Short mmCIF file of N, CA and C in Angstrom, two decimals:
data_model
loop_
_atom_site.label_atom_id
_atom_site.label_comp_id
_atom_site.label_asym_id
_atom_site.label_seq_id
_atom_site.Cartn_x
_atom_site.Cartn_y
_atom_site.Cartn_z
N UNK A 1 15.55 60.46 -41.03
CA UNK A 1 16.47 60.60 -39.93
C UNK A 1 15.80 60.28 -38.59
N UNK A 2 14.72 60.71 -38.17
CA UNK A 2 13.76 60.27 -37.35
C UNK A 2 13.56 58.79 -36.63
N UNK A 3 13.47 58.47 -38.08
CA UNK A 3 13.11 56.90 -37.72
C UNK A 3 14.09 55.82 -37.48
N UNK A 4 15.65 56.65 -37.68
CA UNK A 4 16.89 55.63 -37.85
C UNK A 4 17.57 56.49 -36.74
N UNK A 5 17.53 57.56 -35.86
CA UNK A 5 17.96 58.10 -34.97
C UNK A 5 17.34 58.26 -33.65
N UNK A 6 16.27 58.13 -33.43
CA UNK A 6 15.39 58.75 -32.72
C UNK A 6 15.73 58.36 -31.43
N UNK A 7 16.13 56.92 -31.19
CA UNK A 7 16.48 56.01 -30.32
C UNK A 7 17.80 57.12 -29.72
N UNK A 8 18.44 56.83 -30.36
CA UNK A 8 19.78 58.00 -29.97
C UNK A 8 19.59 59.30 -28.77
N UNK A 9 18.71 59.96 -29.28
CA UNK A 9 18.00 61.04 -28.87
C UNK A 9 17.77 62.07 -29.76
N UNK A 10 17.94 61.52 -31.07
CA UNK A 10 17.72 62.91 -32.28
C UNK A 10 15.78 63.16 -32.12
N UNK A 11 15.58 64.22 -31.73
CA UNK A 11 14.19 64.85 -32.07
C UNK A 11 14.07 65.82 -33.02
N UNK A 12 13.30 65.53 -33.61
CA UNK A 12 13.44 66.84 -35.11
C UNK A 12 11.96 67.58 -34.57
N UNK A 13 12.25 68.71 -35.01
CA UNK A 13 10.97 69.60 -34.57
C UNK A 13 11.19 70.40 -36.14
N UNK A 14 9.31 70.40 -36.60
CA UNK A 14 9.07 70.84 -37.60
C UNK A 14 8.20 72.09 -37.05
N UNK A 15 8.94 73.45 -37.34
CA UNK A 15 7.76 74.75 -37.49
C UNK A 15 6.94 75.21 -39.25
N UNK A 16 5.87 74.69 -39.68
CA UNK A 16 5.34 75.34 -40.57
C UNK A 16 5.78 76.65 -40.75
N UNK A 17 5.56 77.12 -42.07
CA UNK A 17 5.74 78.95 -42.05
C UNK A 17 5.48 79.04 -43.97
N UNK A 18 4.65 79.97 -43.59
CA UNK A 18 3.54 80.41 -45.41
C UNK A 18 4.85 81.73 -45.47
N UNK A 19 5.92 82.04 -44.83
CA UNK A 19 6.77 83.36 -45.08
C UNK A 19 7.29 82.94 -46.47
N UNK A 20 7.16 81.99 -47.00
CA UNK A 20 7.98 81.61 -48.30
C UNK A 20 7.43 81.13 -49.72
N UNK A 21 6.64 82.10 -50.25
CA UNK A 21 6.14 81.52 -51.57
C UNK A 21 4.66 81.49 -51.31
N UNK A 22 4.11 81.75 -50.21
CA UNK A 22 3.09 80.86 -49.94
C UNK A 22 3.03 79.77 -50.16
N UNK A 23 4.28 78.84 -49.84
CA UNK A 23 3.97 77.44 -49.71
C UNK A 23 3.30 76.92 -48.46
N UNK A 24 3.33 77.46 -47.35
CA UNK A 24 2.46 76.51 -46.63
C UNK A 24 0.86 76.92 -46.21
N UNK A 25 -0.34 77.31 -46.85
CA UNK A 25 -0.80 77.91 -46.84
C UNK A 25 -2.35 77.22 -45.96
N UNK A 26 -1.75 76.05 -46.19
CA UNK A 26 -3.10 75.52 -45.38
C UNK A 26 -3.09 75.56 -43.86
N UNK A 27 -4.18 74.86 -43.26
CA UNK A 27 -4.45 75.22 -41.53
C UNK A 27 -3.58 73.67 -41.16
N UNK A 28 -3.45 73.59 -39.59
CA UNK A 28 -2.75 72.75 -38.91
C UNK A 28 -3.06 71.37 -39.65
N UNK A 29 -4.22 71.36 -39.67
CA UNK A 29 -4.76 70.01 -39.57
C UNK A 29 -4.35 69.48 -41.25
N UNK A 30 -4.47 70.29 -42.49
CA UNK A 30 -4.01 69.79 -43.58
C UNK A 30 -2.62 69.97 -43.29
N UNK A 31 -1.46 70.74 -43.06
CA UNK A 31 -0.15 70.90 -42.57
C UNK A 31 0.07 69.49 -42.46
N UNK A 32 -0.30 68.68 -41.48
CA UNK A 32 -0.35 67.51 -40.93
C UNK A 32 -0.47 66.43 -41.71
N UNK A 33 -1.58 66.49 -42.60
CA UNK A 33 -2.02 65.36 -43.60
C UNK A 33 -1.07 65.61 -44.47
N UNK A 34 -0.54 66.21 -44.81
CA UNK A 34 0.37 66.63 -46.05
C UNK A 34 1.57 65.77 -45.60
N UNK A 35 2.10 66.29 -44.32
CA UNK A 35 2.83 65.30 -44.13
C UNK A 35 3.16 63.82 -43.96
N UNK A 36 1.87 63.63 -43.42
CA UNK A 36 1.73 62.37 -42.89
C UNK A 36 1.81 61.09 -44.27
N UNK A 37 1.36 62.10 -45.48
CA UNK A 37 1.71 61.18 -47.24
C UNK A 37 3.29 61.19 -47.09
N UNK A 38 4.33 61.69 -46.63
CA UNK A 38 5.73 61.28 -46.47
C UNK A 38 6.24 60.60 -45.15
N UNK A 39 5.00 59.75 -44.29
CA UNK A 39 5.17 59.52 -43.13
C UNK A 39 6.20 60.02 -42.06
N UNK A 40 6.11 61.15 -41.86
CA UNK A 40 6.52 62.01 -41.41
C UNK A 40 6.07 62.19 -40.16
N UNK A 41 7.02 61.38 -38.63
CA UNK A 41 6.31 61.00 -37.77
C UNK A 41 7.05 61.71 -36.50
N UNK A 42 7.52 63.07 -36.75
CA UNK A 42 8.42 63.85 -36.16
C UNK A 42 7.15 64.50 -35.45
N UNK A 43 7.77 65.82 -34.29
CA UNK A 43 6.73 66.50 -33.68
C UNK A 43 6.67 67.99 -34.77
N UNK A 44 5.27 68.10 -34.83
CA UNK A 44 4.91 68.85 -35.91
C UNK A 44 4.32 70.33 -34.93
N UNK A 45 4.78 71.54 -35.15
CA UNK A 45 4.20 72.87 -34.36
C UNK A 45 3.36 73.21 -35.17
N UNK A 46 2.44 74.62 -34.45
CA UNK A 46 1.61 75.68 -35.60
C UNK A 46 2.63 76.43 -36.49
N UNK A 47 1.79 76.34 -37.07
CA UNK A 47 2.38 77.48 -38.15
C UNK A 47 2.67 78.88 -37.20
N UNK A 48 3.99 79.09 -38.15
CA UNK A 48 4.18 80.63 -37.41
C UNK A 48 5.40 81.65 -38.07
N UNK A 49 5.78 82.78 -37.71
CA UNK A 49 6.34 83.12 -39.12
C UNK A 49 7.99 83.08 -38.24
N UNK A 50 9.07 83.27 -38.99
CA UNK A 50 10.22 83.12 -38.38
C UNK A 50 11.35 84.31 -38.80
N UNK A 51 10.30 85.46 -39.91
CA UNK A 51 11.61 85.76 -39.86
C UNK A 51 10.62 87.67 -39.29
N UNK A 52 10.97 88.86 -39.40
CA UNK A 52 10.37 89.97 -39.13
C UNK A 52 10.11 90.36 -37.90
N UNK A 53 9.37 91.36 -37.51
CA UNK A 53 8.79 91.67 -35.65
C UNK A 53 8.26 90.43 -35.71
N UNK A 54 7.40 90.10 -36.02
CA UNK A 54 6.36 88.83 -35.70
C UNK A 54 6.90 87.29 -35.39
N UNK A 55 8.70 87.20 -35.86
CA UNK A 55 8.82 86.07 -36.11
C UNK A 55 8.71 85.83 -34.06
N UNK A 56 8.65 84.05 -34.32
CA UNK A 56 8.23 83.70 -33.01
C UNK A 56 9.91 83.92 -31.96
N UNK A 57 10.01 83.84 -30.79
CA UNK A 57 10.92 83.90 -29.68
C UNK A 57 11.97 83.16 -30.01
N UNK A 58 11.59 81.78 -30.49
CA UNK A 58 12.25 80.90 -30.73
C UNK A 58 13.64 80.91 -32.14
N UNK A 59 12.55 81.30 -32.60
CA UNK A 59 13.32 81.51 -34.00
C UNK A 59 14.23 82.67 -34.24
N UNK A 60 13.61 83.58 -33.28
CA UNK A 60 14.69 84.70 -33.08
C UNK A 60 16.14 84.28 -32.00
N UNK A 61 15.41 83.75 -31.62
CA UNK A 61 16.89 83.10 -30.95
C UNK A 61 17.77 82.25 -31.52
N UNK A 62 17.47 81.08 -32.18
CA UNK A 62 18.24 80.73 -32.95
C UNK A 62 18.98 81.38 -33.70
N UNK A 63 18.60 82.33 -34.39
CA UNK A 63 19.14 83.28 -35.39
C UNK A 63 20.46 84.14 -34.76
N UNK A 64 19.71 84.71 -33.31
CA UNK A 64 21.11 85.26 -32.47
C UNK A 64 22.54 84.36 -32.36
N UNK A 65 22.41 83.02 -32.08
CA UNK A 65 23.49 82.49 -31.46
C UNK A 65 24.80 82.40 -32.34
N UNK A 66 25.26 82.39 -32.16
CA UNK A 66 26.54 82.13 -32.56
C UNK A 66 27.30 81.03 -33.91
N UNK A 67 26.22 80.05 -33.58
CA UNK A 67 26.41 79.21 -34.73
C UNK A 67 25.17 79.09 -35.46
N UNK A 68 24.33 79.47 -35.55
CA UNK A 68 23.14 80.25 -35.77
C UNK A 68 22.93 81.09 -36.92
N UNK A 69 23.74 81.80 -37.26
CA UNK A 69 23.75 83.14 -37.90
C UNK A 69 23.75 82.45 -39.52
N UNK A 70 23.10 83.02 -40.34
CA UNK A 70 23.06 82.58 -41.54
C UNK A 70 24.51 83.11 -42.53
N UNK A 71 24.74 83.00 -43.43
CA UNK A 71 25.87 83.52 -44.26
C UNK A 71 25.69 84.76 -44.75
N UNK A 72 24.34 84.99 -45.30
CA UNK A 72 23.96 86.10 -45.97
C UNK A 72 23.32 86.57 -45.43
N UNK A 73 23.46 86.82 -43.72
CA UNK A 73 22.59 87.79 -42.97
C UNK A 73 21.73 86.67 -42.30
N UNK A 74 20.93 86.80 -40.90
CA UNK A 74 20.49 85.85 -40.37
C UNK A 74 19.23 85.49 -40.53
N UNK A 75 18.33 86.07 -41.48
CA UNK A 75 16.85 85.64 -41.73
C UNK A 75 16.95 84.65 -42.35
N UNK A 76 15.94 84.05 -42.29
CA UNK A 76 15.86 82.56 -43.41
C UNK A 76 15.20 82.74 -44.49
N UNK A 77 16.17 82.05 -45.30
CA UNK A 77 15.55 82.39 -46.75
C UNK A 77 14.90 81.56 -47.22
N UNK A 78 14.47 80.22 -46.86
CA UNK A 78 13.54 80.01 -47.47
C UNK A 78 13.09 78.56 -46.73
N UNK A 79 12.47 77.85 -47.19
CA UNK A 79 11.76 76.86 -45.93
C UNK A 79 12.79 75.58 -45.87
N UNK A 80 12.45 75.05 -44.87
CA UNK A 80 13.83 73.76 -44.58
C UNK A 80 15.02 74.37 -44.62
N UNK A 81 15.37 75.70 -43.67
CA UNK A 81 16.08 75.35 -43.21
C UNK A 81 16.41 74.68 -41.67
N UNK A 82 17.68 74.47 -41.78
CA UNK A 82 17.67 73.12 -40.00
C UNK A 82 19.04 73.73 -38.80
N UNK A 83 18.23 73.68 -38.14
CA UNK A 83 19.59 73.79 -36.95
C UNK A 83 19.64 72.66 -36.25
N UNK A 84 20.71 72.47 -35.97
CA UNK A 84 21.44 70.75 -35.05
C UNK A 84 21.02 71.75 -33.77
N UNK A 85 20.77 71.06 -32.54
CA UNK A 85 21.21 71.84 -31.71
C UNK A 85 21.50 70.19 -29.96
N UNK A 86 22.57 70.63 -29.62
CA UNK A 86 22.74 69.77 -28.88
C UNK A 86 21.83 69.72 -27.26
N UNK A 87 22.02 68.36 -26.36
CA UNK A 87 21.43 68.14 -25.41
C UNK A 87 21.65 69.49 -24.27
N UNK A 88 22.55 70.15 -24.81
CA UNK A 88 22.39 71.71 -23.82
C UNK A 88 21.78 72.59 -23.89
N UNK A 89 21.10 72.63 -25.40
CA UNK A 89 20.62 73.73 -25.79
C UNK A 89 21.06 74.24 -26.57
N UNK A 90 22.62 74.30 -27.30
CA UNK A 90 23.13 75.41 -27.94
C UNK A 90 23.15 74.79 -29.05
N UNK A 91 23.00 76.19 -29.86
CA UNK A 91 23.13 75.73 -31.59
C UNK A 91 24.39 75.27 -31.98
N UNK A 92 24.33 74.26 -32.57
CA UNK A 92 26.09 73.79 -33.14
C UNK A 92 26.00 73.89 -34.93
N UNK A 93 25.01 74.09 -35.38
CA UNK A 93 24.85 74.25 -36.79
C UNK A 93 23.84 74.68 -37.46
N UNK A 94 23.78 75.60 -38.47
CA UNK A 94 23.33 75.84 -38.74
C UNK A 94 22.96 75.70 -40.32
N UNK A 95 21.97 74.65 -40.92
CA UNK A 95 22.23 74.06 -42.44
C UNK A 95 20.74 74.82 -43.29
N UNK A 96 21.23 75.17 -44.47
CA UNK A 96 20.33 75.78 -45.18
C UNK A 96 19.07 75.18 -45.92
N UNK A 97 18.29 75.26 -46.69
CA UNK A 97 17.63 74.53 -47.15
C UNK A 97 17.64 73.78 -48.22
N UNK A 98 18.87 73.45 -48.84
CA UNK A 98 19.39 71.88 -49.95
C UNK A 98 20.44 72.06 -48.79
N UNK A 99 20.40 71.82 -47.92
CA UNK A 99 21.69 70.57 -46.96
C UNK A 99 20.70 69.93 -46.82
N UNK A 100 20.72 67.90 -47.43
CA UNK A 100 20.33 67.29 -47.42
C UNK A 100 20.80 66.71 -46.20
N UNK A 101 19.87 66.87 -44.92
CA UNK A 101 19.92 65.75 -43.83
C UNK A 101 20.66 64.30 -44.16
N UNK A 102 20.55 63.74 -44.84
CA UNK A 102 20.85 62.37 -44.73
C UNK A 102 22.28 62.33 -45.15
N UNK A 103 23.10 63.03 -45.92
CA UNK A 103 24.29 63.34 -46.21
C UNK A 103 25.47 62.87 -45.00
N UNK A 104 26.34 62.54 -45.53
CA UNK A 104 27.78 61.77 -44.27
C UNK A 104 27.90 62.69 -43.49
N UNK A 105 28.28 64.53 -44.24
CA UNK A 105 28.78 65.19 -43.22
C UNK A 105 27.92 65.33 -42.23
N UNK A 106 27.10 66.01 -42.43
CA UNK A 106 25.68 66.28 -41.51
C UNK A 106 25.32 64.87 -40.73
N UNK A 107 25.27 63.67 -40.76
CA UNK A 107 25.09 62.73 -40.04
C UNK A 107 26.55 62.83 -38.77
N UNK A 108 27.72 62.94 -39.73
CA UNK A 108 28.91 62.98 -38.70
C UNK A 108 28.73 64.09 -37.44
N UNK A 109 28.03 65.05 -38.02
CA UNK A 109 27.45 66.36 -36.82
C UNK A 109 26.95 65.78 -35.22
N UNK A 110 25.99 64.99 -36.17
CA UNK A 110 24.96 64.22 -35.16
C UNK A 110 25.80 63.66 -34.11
N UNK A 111 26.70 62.47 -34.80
CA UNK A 111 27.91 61.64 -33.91
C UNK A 111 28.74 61.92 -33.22
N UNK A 112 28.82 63.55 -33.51
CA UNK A 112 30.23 64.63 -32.71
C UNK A 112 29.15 64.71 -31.83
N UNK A 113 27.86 65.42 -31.75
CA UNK A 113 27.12 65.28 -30.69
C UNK A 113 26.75 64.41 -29.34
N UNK A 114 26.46 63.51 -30.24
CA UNK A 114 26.57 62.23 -28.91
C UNK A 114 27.69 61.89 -28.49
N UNK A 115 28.70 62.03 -28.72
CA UNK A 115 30.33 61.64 -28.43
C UNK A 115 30.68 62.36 -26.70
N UNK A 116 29.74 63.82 -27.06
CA UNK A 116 30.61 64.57 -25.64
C UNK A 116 29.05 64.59 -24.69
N UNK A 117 28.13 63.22 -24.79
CA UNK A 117 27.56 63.68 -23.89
C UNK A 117 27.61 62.90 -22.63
#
């Protein structure tokens, strides 16, 4: 999506987080290489946790907003999940982790986005 949107103004921001399985368990710098085998050329953060006291500012906010809120309570359950969020700031969606990005509906999200800006 990155590489076929970006122009648009889609920025994807990736937060690491070991809160799940211990899947992400390595330091920044392998985080990085790992990705970089799926050329994966998005902006990449530290690791950090997202859901508990500890989770970061950010992630707690997302979770507050309005379109934000998960189905089964607002923590995240498990890694990849994605929020759309438009050129204002506000969350307009909130997709779990099998909502496949590349999918019509979820692309049509994108297009309602740019439409009202």
């Amino acid at each position: 999506l990155h590489a076929k949107y970006a122009e648009r103004g889609l920025s994807i921001l990736a937060f690491p987080s070991n809160q799940f399985g211990n899947q992400e368990p390595g330091n920044e710098t392998q985080i990085r290489q790992f990705a970089d085998t799926f050329q994966a050329r998005f902006d990449m953060f530290s690791k950090i946790e997202v859901n508990g006291q500890n989770a970061h500012p950010l992630w707690k906010w997302l979770k507050e907003q309005p379109n934000g809120k998960g189905l089964f309570g607002n923590s995240i359950k498990w890694n990849f999940t994605k929020f759309l969020i438009n050129r204002e700031g506000q969350v307009v969606k909130r997709y779990g982790p099998l909502d496949d990005p590349s999918v019509p509906w979820i692309i049509n999200s994108l297009y309602r986005c740019w439409r009202y800006l």
